[in-house]
Structure formats: C-alpha cells, structure tokens
Short mmCIF file of N, CA and C in Angstrom, two decimals:
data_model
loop_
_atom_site.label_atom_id
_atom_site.label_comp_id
_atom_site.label_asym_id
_atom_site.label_seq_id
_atom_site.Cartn_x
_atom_site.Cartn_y
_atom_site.Cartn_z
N UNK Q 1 0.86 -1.16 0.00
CA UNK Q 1 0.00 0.00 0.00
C UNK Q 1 0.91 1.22 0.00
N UNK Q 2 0.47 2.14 -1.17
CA UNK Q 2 1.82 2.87 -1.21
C UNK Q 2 1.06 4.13 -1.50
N UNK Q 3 0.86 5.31 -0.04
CA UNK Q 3 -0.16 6.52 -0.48
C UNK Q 3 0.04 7.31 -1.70
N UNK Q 4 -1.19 7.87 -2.30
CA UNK Q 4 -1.06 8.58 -3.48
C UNK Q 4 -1.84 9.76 -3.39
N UNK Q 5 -1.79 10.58 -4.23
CA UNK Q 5 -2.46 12.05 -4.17
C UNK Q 5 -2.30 12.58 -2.90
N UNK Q 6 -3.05 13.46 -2.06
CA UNK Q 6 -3.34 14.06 -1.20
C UNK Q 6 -2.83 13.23 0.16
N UNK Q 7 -2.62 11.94 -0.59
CA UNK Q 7 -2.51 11.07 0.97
C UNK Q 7 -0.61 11.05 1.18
N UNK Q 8 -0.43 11.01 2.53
CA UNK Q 8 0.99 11.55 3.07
C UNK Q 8 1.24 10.19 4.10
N UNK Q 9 2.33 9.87 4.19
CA UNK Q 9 2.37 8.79 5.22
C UNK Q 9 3.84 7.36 4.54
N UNK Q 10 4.18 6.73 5.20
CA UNK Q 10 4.88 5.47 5.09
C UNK Q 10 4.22 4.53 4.48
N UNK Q 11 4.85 3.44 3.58
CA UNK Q 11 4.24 2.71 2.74
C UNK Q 11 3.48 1.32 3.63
N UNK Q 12 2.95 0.66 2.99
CA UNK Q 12 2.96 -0.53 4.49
C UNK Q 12 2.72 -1.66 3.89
N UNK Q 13 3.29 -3.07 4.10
CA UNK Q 13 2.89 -3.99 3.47
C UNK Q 13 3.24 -5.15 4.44
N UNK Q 14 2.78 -6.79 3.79
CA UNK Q 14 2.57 -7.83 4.30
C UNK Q 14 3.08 -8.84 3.21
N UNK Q 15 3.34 -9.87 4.14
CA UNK Q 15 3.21 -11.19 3.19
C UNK Q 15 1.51 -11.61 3.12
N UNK Q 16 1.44 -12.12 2.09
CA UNK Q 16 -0.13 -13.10 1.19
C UNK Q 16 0.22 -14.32 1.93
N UNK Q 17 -0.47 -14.78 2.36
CA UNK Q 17 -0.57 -16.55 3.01
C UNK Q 17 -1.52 -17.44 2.54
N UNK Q 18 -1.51 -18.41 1.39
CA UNK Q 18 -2.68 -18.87 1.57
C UNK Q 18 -3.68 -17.90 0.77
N UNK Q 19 -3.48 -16.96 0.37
CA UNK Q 19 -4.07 -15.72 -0.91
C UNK Q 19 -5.02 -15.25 0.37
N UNK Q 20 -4.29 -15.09 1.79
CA UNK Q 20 -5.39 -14.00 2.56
C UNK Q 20 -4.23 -13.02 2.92
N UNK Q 21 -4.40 -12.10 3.35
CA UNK Q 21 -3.17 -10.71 3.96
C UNK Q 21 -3.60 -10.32 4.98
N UNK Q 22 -3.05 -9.79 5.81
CA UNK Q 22 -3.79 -8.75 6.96
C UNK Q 22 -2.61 -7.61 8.09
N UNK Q 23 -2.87 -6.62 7.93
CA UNK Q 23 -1.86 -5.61 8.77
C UNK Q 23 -2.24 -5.32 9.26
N UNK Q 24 -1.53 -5.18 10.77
CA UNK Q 24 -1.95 -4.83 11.78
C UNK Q 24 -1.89 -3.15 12.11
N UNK Q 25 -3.00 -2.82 12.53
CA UNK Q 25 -3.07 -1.34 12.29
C UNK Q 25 -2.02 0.03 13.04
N UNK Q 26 -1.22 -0.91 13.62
CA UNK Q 26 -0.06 0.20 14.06
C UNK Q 26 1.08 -0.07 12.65
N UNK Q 27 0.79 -1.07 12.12
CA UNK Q 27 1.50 -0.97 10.80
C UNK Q 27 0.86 -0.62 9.91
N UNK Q 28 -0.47 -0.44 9.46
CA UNK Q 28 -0.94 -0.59 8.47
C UNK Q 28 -1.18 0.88 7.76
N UNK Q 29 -1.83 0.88 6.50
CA UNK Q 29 -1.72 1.45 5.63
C UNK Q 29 -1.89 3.18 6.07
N UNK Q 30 -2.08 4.02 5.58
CA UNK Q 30 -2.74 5.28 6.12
C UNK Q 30 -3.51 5.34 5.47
N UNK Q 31 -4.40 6.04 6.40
CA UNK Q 31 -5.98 6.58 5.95
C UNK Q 31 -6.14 7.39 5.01
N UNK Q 32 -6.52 6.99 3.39
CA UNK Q 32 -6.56 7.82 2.51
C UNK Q 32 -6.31 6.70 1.30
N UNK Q 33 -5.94 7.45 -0.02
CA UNK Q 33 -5.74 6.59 -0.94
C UNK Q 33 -4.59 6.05 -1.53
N UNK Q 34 -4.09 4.71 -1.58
CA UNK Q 34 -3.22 3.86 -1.71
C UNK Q 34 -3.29 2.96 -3.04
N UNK Q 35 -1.69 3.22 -3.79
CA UNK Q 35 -1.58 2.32 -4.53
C UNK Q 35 -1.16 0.99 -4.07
N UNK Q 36 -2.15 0.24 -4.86
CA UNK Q 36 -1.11 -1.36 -4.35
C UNK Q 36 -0.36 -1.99 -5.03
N UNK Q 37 0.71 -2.61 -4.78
CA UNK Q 37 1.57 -3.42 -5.48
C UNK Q 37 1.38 -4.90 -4.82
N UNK Q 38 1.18 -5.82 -5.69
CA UNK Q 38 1.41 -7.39 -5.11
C UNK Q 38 2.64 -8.05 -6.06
N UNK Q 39 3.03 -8.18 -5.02
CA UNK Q 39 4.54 -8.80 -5.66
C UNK Q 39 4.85 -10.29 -5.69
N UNK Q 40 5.04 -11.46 -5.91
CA UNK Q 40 5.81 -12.48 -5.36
C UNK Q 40 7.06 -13.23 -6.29
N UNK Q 41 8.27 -13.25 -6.05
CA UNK Q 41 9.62 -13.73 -6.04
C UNK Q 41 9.38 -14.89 -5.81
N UNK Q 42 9.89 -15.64 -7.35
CA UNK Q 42 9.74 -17.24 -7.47
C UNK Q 42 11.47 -17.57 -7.64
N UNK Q 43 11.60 -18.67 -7.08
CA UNK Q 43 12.99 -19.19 -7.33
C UNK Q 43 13.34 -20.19 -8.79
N UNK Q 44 14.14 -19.37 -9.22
CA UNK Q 44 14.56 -19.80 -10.77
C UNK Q 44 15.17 -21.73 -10.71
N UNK Q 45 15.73 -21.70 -9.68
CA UNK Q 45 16.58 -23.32 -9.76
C UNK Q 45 17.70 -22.60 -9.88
N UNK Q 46 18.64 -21.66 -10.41
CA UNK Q 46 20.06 -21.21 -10.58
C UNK Q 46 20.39 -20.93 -9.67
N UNK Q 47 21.68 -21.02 -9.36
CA UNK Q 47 22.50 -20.42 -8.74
C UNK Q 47 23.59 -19.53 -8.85
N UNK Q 48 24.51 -18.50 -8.29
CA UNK Q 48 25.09 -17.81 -8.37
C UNK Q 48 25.97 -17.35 -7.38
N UNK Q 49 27.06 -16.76 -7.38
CA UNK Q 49 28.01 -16.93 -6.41
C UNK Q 49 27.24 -15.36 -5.55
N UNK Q 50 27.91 -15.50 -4.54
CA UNK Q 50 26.97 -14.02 -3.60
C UNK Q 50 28.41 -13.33 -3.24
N UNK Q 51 27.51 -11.65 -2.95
CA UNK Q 51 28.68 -11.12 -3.34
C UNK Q 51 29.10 -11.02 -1.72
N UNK Q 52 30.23 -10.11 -1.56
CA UNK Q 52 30.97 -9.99 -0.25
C UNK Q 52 30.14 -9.19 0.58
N UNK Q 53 30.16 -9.38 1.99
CA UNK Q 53 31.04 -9.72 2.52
C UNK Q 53 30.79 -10.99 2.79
N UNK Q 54 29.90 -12.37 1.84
CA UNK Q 54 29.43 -13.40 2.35
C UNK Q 54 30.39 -14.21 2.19
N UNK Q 55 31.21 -15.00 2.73
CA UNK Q 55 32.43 -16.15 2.07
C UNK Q 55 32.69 -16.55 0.73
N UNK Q 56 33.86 -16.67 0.45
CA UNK Q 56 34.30 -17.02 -0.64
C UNK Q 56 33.23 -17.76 -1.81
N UNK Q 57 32.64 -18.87 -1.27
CA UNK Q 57 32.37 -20.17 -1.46
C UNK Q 57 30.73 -20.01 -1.53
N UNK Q 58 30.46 -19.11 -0.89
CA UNK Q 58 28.37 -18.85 -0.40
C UNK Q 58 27.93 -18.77 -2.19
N UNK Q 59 27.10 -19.44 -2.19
CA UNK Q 59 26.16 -19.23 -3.61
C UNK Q 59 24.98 -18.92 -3.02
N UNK Q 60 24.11 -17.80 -4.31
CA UNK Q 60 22.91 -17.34 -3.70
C UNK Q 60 21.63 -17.93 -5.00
N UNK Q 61 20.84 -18.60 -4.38
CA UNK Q 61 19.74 -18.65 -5.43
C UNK Q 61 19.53 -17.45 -6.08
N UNK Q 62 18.61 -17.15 -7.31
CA UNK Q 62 18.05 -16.15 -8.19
C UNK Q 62 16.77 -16.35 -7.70
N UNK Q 63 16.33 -15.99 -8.18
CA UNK Q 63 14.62 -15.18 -8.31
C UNK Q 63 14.46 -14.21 -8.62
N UNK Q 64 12.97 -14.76 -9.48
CA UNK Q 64 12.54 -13.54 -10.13
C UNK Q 64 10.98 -13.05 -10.02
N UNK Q 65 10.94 -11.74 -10.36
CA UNK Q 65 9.11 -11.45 -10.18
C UNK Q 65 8.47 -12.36 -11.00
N UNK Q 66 7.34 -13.18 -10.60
CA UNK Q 66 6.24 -13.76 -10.95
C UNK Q 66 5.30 -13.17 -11.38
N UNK Q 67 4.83 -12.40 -10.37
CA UNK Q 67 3.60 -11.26 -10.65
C UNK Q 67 3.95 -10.73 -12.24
N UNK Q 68 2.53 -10.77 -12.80
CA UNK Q 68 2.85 -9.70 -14.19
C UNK Q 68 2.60 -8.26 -13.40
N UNK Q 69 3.63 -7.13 -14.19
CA UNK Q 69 4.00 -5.75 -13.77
C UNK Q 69 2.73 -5.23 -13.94
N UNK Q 70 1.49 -5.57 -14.29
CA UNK Q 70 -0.14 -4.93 -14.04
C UNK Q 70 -0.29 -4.79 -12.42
N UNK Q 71 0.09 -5.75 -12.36
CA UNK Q 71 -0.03 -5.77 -10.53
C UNK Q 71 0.89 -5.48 -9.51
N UNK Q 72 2.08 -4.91 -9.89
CA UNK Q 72 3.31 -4.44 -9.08
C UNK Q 72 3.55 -2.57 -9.74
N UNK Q 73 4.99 -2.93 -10.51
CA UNK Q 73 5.49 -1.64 -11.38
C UNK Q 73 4.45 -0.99 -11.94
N UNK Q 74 3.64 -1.53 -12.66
CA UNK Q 74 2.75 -0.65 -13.38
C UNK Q 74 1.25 -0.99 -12.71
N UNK Q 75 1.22 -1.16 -11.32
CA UNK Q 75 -0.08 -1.50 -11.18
C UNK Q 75 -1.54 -0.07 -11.31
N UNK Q 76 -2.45 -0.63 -11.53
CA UNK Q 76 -3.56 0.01 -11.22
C UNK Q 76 -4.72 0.00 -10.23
N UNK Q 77 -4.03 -1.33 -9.36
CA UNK Q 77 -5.30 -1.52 -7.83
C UNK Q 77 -4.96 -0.33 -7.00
N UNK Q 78 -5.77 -0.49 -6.36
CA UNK Q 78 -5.87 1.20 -5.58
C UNK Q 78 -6.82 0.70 -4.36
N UNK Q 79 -6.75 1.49 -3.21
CA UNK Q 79 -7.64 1.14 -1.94
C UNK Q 79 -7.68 2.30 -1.50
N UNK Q 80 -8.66 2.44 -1.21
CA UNK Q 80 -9.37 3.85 -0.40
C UNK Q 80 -9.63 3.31 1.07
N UNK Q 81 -8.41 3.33 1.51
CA UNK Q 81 -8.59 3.05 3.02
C UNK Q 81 -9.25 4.37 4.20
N UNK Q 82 -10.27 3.39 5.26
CA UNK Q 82 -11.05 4.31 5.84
C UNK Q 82 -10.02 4.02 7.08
N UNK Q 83 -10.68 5.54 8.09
CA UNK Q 83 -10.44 4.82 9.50
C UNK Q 83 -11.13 3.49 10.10
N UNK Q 84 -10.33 2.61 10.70
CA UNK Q 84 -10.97 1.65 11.54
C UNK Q 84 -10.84 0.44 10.57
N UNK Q 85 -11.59 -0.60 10.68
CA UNK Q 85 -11.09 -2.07 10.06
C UNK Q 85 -11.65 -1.51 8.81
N UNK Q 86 -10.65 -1.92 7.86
CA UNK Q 86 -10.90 -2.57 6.60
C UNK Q 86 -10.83 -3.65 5.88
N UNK Q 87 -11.38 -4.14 4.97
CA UNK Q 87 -11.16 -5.27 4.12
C UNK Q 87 -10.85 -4.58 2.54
N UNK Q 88 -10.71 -5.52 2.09
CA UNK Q 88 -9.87 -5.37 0.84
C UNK Q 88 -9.73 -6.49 0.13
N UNK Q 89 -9.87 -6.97 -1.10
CA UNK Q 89 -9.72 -7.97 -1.84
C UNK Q 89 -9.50 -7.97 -2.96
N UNK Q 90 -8.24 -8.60 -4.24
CA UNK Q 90 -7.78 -8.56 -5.30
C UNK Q 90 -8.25 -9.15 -6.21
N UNK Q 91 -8.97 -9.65 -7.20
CA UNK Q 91 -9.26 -10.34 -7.74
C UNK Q 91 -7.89 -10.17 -8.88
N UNK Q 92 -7.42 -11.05 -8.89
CA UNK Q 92 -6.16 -10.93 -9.92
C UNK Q 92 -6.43 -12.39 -11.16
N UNK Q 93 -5.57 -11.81 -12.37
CA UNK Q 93 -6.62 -13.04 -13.32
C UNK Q 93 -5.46 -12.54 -14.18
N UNK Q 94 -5.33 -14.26 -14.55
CA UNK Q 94 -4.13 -14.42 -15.23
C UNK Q 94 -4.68 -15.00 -16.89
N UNK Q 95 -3.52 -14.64 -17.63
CA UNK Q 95 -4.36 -15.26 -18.95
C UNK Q 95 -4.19 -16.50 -19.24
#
C-alpha cells in the first residue's frame, strides 16, 4: 500500500498466506488513498556466487518477479482506506 495524491504517510505492506493478507493497524496502511503493489519472487533453480562480505564459497539462489508488472510496477489496484477495520480484496486473473 503505497499513499497517493493528497494522501501523506509510510508505505505498508505484508506477506499473502494462503491468498489472505492482513496488517496490523499500528503498521498498516494510512488513511486515505493507496496504490497497491502485489509482488511475489519465485525461485529460478540457478544459482550464483553471492557477493561480499558473504564467504568465498556462499552461492545465492536467483529469483525472479512472478507477478505480471499490471499488478506491481505498473499496477492500477488502488484502496481507499477508511479509519478503523478494513477489508480489501484482489481479484487478480491471469491469462
């Protein structure tokens, strides 16, 4: 949740579990209007050496964004968060 227009504040986000989310409201979003980004980082199978200061020898998996950039970089979901509990839900649709 990342405020936009008029709205002022820190970004706020969560891990998806199970395709449910939930932040807890001393973390959560600010009151006003928010872009959303849903992201998730899939592991390629490669490997690669990691850089310093990790040991000589450390290899680091890759990964890469999964999400198509409709729903992250170039997204267009948006939430008009109120005061007090909200809900929120993505319908995301793949081709």
């Amino acid at each position: 949740f990342i405020p936009t227009g008029d709205t002022k504040g820190p970004a706020a986000w969560c891990n998806v579990e199970g395709g449910r989310y939930s932040i807890p409201a001393a973390k959560g979003p600010v009151v006003g209007s928010n872009r959303v980004e849903i992201r998730w980082e899939r592991k390629t199978g490669k490997k690669f050496p990691a850089v310093p200061p990790a040991p000589p020898d450390a290899m680091v998996e890759e990964t890469v964004e999964a999400m198509p950039a409709r729903y992250n970089t170039q997204s267009e979901l948006t939430a008009d968060v109120k005061p007090g509990e909200n809900t929120r839900d993505f319908k995301l649709k793949s081709k």
